[in-house]
XYZ file of C-alpha atoms in Angstrom:
592
model
C 79.339 119.977 92.219
C 81.529 119.565 89.176
C 85.169 118.637 89.503
C 85.764 118.330 85.772
C 89.078 116.617 85.082
C 91.504 119.234 86.334
C 93.011 117.308 89.240
C 93.397 113.526 89.635
C 91.306 111.792 92.283
C 94.300 111.104 94.536
C 95.011 114.855 94.744
C 91.371 115.592 95.586
C 91.434 112.833 98.218
C 94.582 114.340 99.748
C 92.903 117.746 100.015
C 89.826 116.171 101.657
C 91.930 114.066 104.051
C 94.028 117.029 105.181
C 91.133 119.508 105.512
C 89.263 118.699 108.715
C 85.669 119.779 108.162
C 85.156 120.871 111.780
C 88.256 123.079 111.652
C 87.219 124.639 108.328
C 83.556 125.248 109.215
C 84.564 126.675 112.621
C 86.281 129.512 110.757
C 82.835 130.703 109.646
C 80.444 129.710 112.463
C 80.598 128.586 116.093
C 79.876 124.874 116.429
C 78.505 123.417 119.649
C 78.753 119.780 120.701
C 75.379 118.040 120.739
C 75.555 114.285 121.219
C 77.900 112.696 118.700
C 77.678 115.644 116.290
C 78.247 119.387 116.305
C 75.473 121.873 115.601
C 74.898 125.532 114.811
C 72.441 127.778 113.028
C 72.804 127.277 109.292
C 75.115 129.771 107.524
C 73.074 129.361 104.327
C 69.630 130.393 105.582
C 68.133 132.344 108.487
C 66.997 130.305 111.499
C 66.830 130.554 115.292
C 66.916 126.849 116.162
C 70.144 125.106 115.063
C 69.539 122.525 112.330
C 72.998 122.543 110.731
C 74.806 119.325 111.723
C 78.506 118.560 111.250
C 79.886 115.044 111.653
C 83.586 114.884 112.502
C 83.663 111.116 112.015
C 82.071 111.227 108.582
C 83.589 114.606 107.602
C 80.191 115.778 106.348
C 77.640 118.510 107.066
C 73.903 118.657 106.471
C 71.234 121.255 107.226
C 67.917 119.644 108.093
C 66.250 123.010 107.530
C 67.232 124.014 103.983
C 68.788 120.752 102.754
C 72.307 122.091 102.174
C 74.902 119.397 102.643
C 78.132 117.817 101.493
C 81.787 117.561 102.416
C 84.464 120.156 103.143
C 84.804 121.034 99.451
C 81.099 121.685 98.902
C 80.981 123.783 102.085
C 83.798 126.042 100.888
C 82.179 126.258 97.443
C 78.886 127.400 98.984
C 80.160 129.747 101.669
C 82.847 131.411 99.525
C 80.830 131.239 96.264
C 83.656 129.407 94.482
C 83.696 126.762 91.773
C 85.124 123.309 92.476
C 88.666 124.084 91.337
C 88.792 127.364 93.259
C 87.641 125.553 96.419
C 90.339 122.892 95.948
C 92.954 125.618 95.555
C 91.771 127.460 98.682
C 91.754 124.299 100.818
C 95.111 123.189 99.427
C 96.568 126.567 100.366
C 95.203 126.273 103.914
C 96.637 122.744 104.226
C 99.993 123.679 102.615
C 99.431 121.191 99.784
C 101.214 121.895 96.498
C 98.828 121.240 93.628
C 100.044 119.986 90.238
C 100.085 122.540 87.440
C 97.150 122.243 85.082
C 97.252 124.192 81.849
C 93.577 123.683 81.105
C 92.515 125.214 84.384
C 95.092 128.007 84.262
C 93.968 129.091 80.812
C 90.241 128.535 80.955
C 89.334 129.662 84.465
C 92.116 131.141 86.494
C 93.327 133.254 83.591
C 90.018 135.142 83.358
C 90.059 135.953 87.061
C 93.733 136.921 86.981
C 93.122 139.166 83.967
C 90.331 140.993 85.797
C 92.499 141.469 88.880
C 95.355 142.754 86.713
C 92.947 145.084 84.881
C 91.728 146.517 88.189
C 95.316 146.973 89.356
C 96.111 148.878 86.156
C 92.961 150.975 86.619
C 94.063 151.810 90.181
C 97.480 152.896 88.887
C 95.777 155.043 86.234
C 93.513 156.767 88.783
C 96.406 157.332 91.213
C 98.683 158.859 88.550
C 95.825 161.018 87.289
C 95.291 162.362 90.826
C 98.945 163.367 91.115
C 98.545 165.517 87.989
C 95.191 167.092 88.916
C 95.405 170.148 91.189
C 91.647 170.335 91.750
C 91.500 166.768 93.124
C 94.637 167.261 95.253
C 93.221 170.477 96.729
C 90.024 168.657 97.684
C 91.971 165.971 99.568
C 94.132 168.618 101.273
C 90.946 170.369 102.359
C 89.850 167.042 103.906
C 93.225 166.888 105.743
C 94.373 163.767 103.886
C 98.166 163.522 103.701
C 100.212 162.320 100.718
C 101.349 159.250 102.661
C 97.726 158.200 103.248
C 96.838 158.818 99.602
C 99.682 156.520 98.602
C 98.900 153.913 101.278
C 95.266 153.506 100.206
C 95.942 154.133 96.506
C 93.431 156.992 96.404
C 93.024 158.318 92.869
C 90.973 160.547 90.612
C 88.721 159.683 87.654
C 88.885 162.530 85.104
C 85.765 164.063 83.632
C 86.612 163.318 79.986
C 84.487 160.174 79.808
C 86.880 157.904 77.899
C 90.229 158.320 79.644
C 90.218 154.962 81.438
C 88.761 153.198 78.385
C 91.580 154.436 76.150
C 94.203 153.602 78.778
C 92.961 150.016 79.141
C 92.791 149.543 75.373
C 96.408 150.720 75.160
C 97.263 148.125 77.814
C 95.943 145.470 75.367
C 92.800 144.523 77.275
C 89.977 143.318 75.043
C 86.673 145.176 74.805
C 84.988 142.169 76.416
C 87.389 142.220 79.390
C 86.936 145.963 79.851
C 83.131 145.722 79.817
C 83.191 142.719 82.166
C 85.077 144.842 84.708
C 82.109 147.196 85.064
C 84.487 150.186 84.946
C 83.358 151.037 81.422
C 79.783 151.095 80.114
C 78.325 150.867 76.625
C 75.253 152.444 75.037
C 72.602 150.251 73.449
C 73.885 150.406 69.860
C 76.993 148.430 70.926
C 79.673 150.277 68.969
C 83.071 150.961 70.535
C 82.475 154.683 69.976
C 79.575 154.510 72.412
C 81.619 153.141 75.317
C 82.344 155.465 78.232
C 83.892 155.429 81.712
C 81.560 154.634 84.618
C 83.443 156.974 86.996
C 83.914 160.616 85.973
C 85.182 163.552 88.052
C 85.332 161.515 91.251
C 87.842 160.739 93.981
C 88.522 157.013 93.624
C 88.965 154.510 96.452
C 90.280 151.068 95.420
C 88.463 148.233 97.189
C 90.918 145.485 98.060
C 90.767 141.902 99.261
C 92.419 140.880 102.524
C 95.425 139.901 100.367
C 95.663 143.439 98.893
C 94.244 142.650 95.432
C 92.167 145.468 93.879
C 88.760 144.067 92.886
C 86.479 147.132 92.676
C 86.248 150.894 93.269
C 84.179 153.438 95.116
C 83.978 156.963 93.721
C 83.042 160.175 95.588
C 82.016 163.470 93.999
C 84.369 166.356 94.787
C 81.768 169.038 95.395
C 78.014 169.450 95.724
C 76.518 167.850 92.656
C 73.256 166.442 91.359
C 75.089 163.153 90.908
C 74.976 160.588 93.731
C 77.543 161.383 96.438
C 79.016 157.867 96.158
C 79.123 155.534 93.177
C 80.401 151.980 93.483
C 81.536 149.260 91.099
C 78.813 146.787 90.148
C 79.098 143.149 91.146
C 81.454 141.282 88.818
C 83.164 137.912 88.520
C 85.690 139.045 91.161
C 83.567 141.336 93.364
C 80.484 140.786 95.527
C 79.797 143.932 97.545
C 78.228 142.186 100.543
C 81.263 139.939 101.027
C 84.027 142.501 101.525
C 84.942 145.231 104.019
C 86.801 148.324 102.935
C 90.146 148.687 104.726
C 90.172 145.205 106.288
C 93.472 144.388 104.562
C 95.052 147.203 106.623
C 92.919 146.936 109.785
C 93.707 143.246 110.329
C 97.343 144.228 110.970
C 96.327 146.991 113.392
C 93.716 145.300 115.583
C 93.799 146.851 119.056
C 92.557 144.997 122.145
C 90.953 142.427 119.831
C 88.555 145.120 118.605
C 87.642 146.573 115.207
C 85.682 149.761 114.552
C 82.996 149.502 111.851
C 82.011 152.685 109.995
C 79.887 153.339 106.911
C 82.036 155.118 104.350
C 85.466 155.249 102.739
C 86.138 158.759 104.030
C 85.387 157.645 107.592
C 88.102 154.974 107.336
C 90.552 157.433 105.773
C 89.735 160.215 108.256
C 90.235 157.993 111.309
C 93.407 156.520 109.800
C 94.810 160.046 109.450
C 94.301 160.568 113.174
C 96.178 157.372 114.018
C 93.153 155.092 114.470
C 93.998 152.163 112.225
C 91.665 149.322 113.291
C 88.786 150.595 111.127
C 86.725 149.033 108.324
C 83.728 150.229 106.293
C 80.749 148.269 105.012
C 81.112 149.709 101.487
C 78.058 151.921 101.655
C 75.674 148.955 101.826
C 73.617 147.473 104.630
C 75.883 145.330 106.805
C 75.598 141.672 105.763
C 75.944 138.249 107.373
C 78.927 137.545 105.096
C 80.639 140.694 106.363
C 79.920 139.694 109.954
C 81.431 136.249 109.444
C 84.439 137.806 107.698
C 84.979 140.159 110.639
C 84.702 137.268 113.075
C 87.873 135.730 111.621
C 89.906 138.672 112.914
C 88.233 139.941 116.073
C 85.900 139.059 118.933
C 84.555 142.590 119.364
C 83.279 145.281 117.025
C 82.295 148.868 117.802
C 79.797 150.214 115.273
C 80.137 153.972 114.728
C 77.748 155.114 112.014
C 76.431 158.576 111.186
C 74.531 160.251 114.012
C 71.367 160.861 111.970
C 68.238 158.691 111.986
C 69.289 156.655 108.927
C 72.727 156.008 110.414
C 71.285 154.807 113.711
C 68.783 152.531 111.961
C 71.670 151.005 109.994
C 73.737 150.630 113.183
C 70.869 148.813 114.902
C 70.685 146.276 112.061
C 74.476 145.893 111.936
C 74.808 144.979 115.621
C 71.996 142.440 115.320
C 73.905 140.731 112.495
C 77.165 140.861 114.460
C 75.378 139.215 117.395
C 74.228 136.404 115.085
C 77.855 135.963 114.022
C 78.784 135.774 117.732
C 80.866 138.942 117.607
C 80.507 141.066 120.746
C 79.024 144.280 119.352
C 78.765 147.790 120.787
C 77.465 151.071 119.398
C 78.914 154.560 119.703
C 76.293 157.270 119.211
C 77.518 160.483 117.560
C 75.762 163.867 117.466
C 73.005 163.795 114.863
C 74.657 166.071 112.309
C 78.084 164.354 112.224
C 79.714 161.260 110.730
C 82.894 159.729 112.285
C 85.250 161.640 109.965
C 83.546 164.964 110.688
C 83.425 164.283 114.431
C 87.129 163.503 114.819
C 88.096 166.502 112.681
C 85.899 168.804 114.752
C 86.631 167.512 118.277
C 89.894 165.585 117.980
C 91.164 162.086 118.680
C 90.747 162.167 122.468
C 87.113 163.244 122.261
C 86.536 160.429 119.769
C 88.088 157.905 122.170
C 85.994 159.290 125.027
C 82.864 158.714 122.949
C 84.007 155.187 122.097
C 84.574 154.393 125.772
C 80.905 155.261 126.332
C 79.822 152.729 123.683
C 76.621 150.913 124.527
C 76.166 147.155 124.568
C 73.514 145.964 122.135
C 70.728 145.748 124.700
C 71.615 149.133 126.216
C 71.509 150.580 122.718
C 68.086 149.030 122.167
C 66.849 150.551 125.430
C 68.132 153.969 124.337
C 66.531 153.654 120.892
C 63.185 152.511 122.295
C 63.137 155.391 124.771
C 63.561 157.709 121.793
C 60.735 155.905 120.013
C 58.227 155.836 122.883
C 57.258 158.534 125.344
C 57.895 156.647 128.598
C 56.270 159.465 130.556
C 52.909 158.221 129.266
C 51.204 154.957 130.236
C 50.892 153.797 126.603
C 54.549 154.630 125.993
C 55.687 152.621 129.018
C 53.522 149.643 128.019
C 54.824 149.610 124.433
C 58.397 150.043 125.648
C 58.012 147.117 128.091
C 56.467 144.886 125.398
C 59.262 145.574 122.901
C 61.950 144.980 125.532
C 60.248 141.757 126.655
C 60.324 140.583 123.042
C 64.061 141.209 122.864
C 64.814 139.720 126.310
C 62.953 136.542 125.336
C 65.631 135.963 122.668
C 68.537 136.118 125.148
C 70.067 132.835 126.306
C 71.745 134.202 129.442
C 69.451 134.264 132.499
C 71.999 136.514 134.255
C 71.733 139.096 131.458
C 67.946 138.912 131.535
C 67.876 139.406 135.323
C 70.220 142.406 135.166
C 68.216 144.169 132.477
C 64.891 143.303 134.074
C 65.951 145.206 137.189
C 67.040 148.214 135.126
C 63.922 148.310 132.937
C 61.575 147.844 135.897
C 63.185 150.737 137.780
C 63.283 152.974 134.682
C 59.623 152.701 133.717
C 57.920 151.635 136.947
C 56.502 148.316 135.706
C 57.077 145.285 137.913
C 59.613 142.612 136.985
C 56.901 139.975 137.352
C 54.754 141.597 134.651
C 57.684 141.780 132.235
C 58.624 138.153 133.034
C 55.064 137.072 132.190
C 55.366 138.885 128.849
C 58.709 137.161 128.186
C 57.173 133.746 128.924
C 54.279 134.527 126.598
C 56.719 135.453 123.808
C 58.735 132.274 124.333
C 55.587 130.160 124.205
C 54.542 131.839 120.941
C 57.996 131.246 119.475
C 57.944 127.604 120.592
C 54.564 127.017 118.941
C 55.683 128.843 115.824
C 58.868 126.766 115.583
C 57.051 123.495 116.174
C 54.297 124.319 113.705
C 56.889 125.489 111.226
C 58.877 122.332 111.736
C 55.783 120.208 111.187
C 54.804 122.181 108.096
C 58.326 122.006 106.696
C 58.509 118.267 107.274
C 55.077 117.819 105.771
C 56.057 119.882 102.750
C 59.389 118.119 102.418
C 57.828 114.683 102.471
C 54.803 115.608 100.399
C 57.076 116.129 97.407
C 58.870 112.853 98.108
C 57.219 109.588 97.203
C 56.910 106.852 99.798
C 59.534 105.006 97.765
C 62.107 107.805 98.139
C 61.471 108.071 101.879
C 61.843 104.309 102.267
C 65.106 104.260 100.305
C 66.620 107.115 102.321
C 65.651 105.637 105.673
C 66.754 102.097 104.818
C 70.154 103.170 103.466
C 70.779 105.274 106.551
C 69.718 102.367 108.762
C 72.363 100.159 107.120
C 74.990 102.848 107.750
C 74.132 103.072 111.441
C 73.564 99.319 111.901
C 76.040 97.553 109.585
C 75.707 94.265 111.499
C 72.124 93.887 110.284
C 73.195 93.749 106.621
C 73.916 89.963 106.494
C 70.413 89.316 107.840
C 68.629 91.604 105.376
C 70.737 91.328 102.211
C 68.758 88.330 100.939
C 65.575 90.427 101.024
C 66.760 93.376 98.909
C 69.447 94.215 96.342
C 70.871 97.438 94.960
C 68.908 96.813 91.742
C 65.677 97.275 93.699
C 66.596 100.922 94.322
C 65.696 103.731 91.917
C 68.144 104.388 89.098
C 70.531 107.252 89.735
C 71.858 108.414 93.086
C 69.798 105.971 95.195
C 70.929 102.868 93.304
C 74.480 104.182 93.147
C 74.476 104.740 96.912
C 73.008 101.297 97.534
C 75.676 99.663 95.358
C 78.416 101.573 97.179
C 77.109 100.864 100.696
C 76.240 97.204 100.021
C 79.643 96.575 98.416
C 81.475 98.075 101.395
C 79.368 96.122 103.896
C 79.735 92.882 101.932
C 83.533 93.207 101.916
C 83.751 94.606 105.444
C 85.402 97.793 104.129
C 85.293 101.295 105.568
C 82.588 103.561 104.178
C 84.257 106.854 103.237
C 81.310 109.215 103.067
C 83.249 112.389 102.326
C 85.220 110.829 99.468
C 82.046 109.374 97.979
C 80.437 112.812 97.943
C 83.616 114.228 96.400
C 82.957 112.086 93.299
C 79.434 113.394 92.701
C 78.900 115.855 89.866
C 75.456 117.195 90.735
C 74.546 119.453 93.670
C 71.171 117.736 94.199
C 72.923 114.362 94.406
C 75.257 115.862 97.018
C 72.275 116.999 99.122
C 70.623 113.569 98.932
C 73.838 111.740 99.811
C 74.661 114.087 102.705
C 71.131 113.650 104.104
C 71.462 109.853 104.010
C 74.979 109.892 105.451
C 74.201 112.292 108.329
C 70.685 111.242 109.435
C 70.262 108.802 112.303
C 67.701 106.063 111.677
C 69.379 103.606 114.061
C 66.235 103.153 116.163
C 63.835 102.065 113.402
C 61.547 99.233 114.468
C 61.822 95.830 112.790
C 58.334 96.100 111.286
C 59.257 99.475 109.771
C 62.305 97.925 108.100
C 60.102 95.247 106.543
C 57.676 97.955 105.432
C 60.476 99.986 103.806
C 61.818 96.909 101.990
C 58.332 96.043 100.710
C 57.764 99.639 99.561
C 61.064 99.722 97.671
C 60.476 96.330 96.048
C 56.883 97.281 95.211
C 57.954 100.456 93.398
C 60.765 98.563 91.677
C 58.429 95.838 90.404
C 55.787 98.380 89.352
C 58.458 100.221 87.401
C 59.479 96.983 85.705
C 55.844 96.261 84.813
C 55.477 99.720 83.214
C 58.571 99.110 81.095
C 57.275 95.675 80.016
C 53.877 97.147 79.127
C 55.565 99.705 76.873
C 57.558 96.897 75.250
C 54.350 94.926 74.765
C 52.758 97.875 72.954
C 55.718 98.072 70.559
C 56.234 94.318 70.015
C 55.392 93.048 66.513
C 56.041 89.309 66.775
C 53.606 87.104 68.692
C 56.455 85.155 70.270
C 57.880 88.394 71.685
C 54.463 89.461 72.937
C 53.901 86.150 74.714
C 57.298 86.325 76.423
C 56.670 89.887 77.621
C 53.146 88.999 78.706
C 54.385 86.130 80.904
C 57.032 88.429 82.437
C 54.290 90.902 83.332
C 52.247 88.117 84.953
C 55.321 86.966 86.889
C 55.971 90.479 88.195
C 52.335 90.908 89.197
C 52.591 87.638 91.121
C 55.642 89.033 92.938
C 53.607 92.099 93.885
C 50.837 89.961 95.326
C 53.350 88.003 97.423
C 54.882 91.102 99.075
């Protein structure tokens, strides 16, 4: 974490103080109370057993699985992929804090981002105006039943086939070659001359991709007719665009959410086609596999999503993965199955809005959808088919937390395939036992791996510092036995100095503010681990062992330094002095 010198510490402290970490993190994941902390599955790595801990008192988080940790600022930096200043600005906006102007930041960082957003806005205007002058492109959209009002609403445009039209337009708008290339809208051949630059999108209908605040950050382009070129071409990832973090049309759909429900489709034309028919609560996953980031983004605006992908095999495979991700994000997900040869846009144009709604009403819950898919996969008229079907369903049911849900589906599955509930229950228990062993073994291996790369000294320092935090009254008893100078140089000694100073003066330890001063992400992880662990039940003999370990490593380190000095000493008097210091330190080691 690097805060540079853009904002004074009192401003950063104000942002931290007025940004409750539980409130902020709850916008991305669902936290559950467990003891004195809150827990959930980590948003930064895949896991089934929650190891992500949030402390409201300390205003910190730490994942005991992957090691991620920090305060509210580091969380926003990680989850939103922002730098320190951008995270401060986002949190300040949420807390209605007015930040002081800072020319250095505005010119060095924000200006680059703003220039790219302005460039994309100008590109969108160029494509839109070009469409209005191109009869071929307008005829194509008319053929797809897209009205002028919808074209204007979504800023649909056309990229001409000339190859340099956008490039020349942006150069006329005084954008530098570097800015234009950074946008990804223009490419360059290997010999790097300006004459060899060309537009990425040519002879395509253009769909601006916008943020939830209506800023254009990328484009999707569709060929007009059958072509050897890919049907869809999208902007590459840039400094302002990450394809797995945005949903096409969400800036419009969030204002049109019906019955707390959003429809998720695959493509731009599906969103446009449904919008034309008056269905406005629709978003698209930008032609990519649905991601965890997209699921968490959707969760901010709705509790329920209906996935309506193409009816073919590929579309249904993608839908199956999408609903699994939505479930992980705790969004209630359903699936509408369309006829195999149709996508949502084609279906509504062929059968009409009412038929589309009728299909949506018949949407299947995730488990019902899985049953349907597995019945398509296995021939349940055969014994082998029924066995494989039952095994796959038992695997899925073993992951459900609701015993009521499990009971309901057990009855249905048993009746459908003629295998007793008891047999399926035994299979579920077997799966749960396997998962339990796997998790425990994994946990042991992870802990073993984690501690194998840590020296005994590091472990002792982390545990002892955390013990002081959880048992501050013990400090007066132990302080004579160990000092901050005994700790390793760097973050451990710095932490010891901070904690010991606060305990000595009976002052409040402000964990979140301390972390806010750190400049290195690894230091943040170490500090968050120490601040959020609970070593309050360490035995007295363990404390003595940790102190001895720390002092032993400290003295051994001092001896190594003295031995190096001895090697380089030229005067006998110096050598004798160093030699006696080495002997004294070795005596200290023997007395531990």
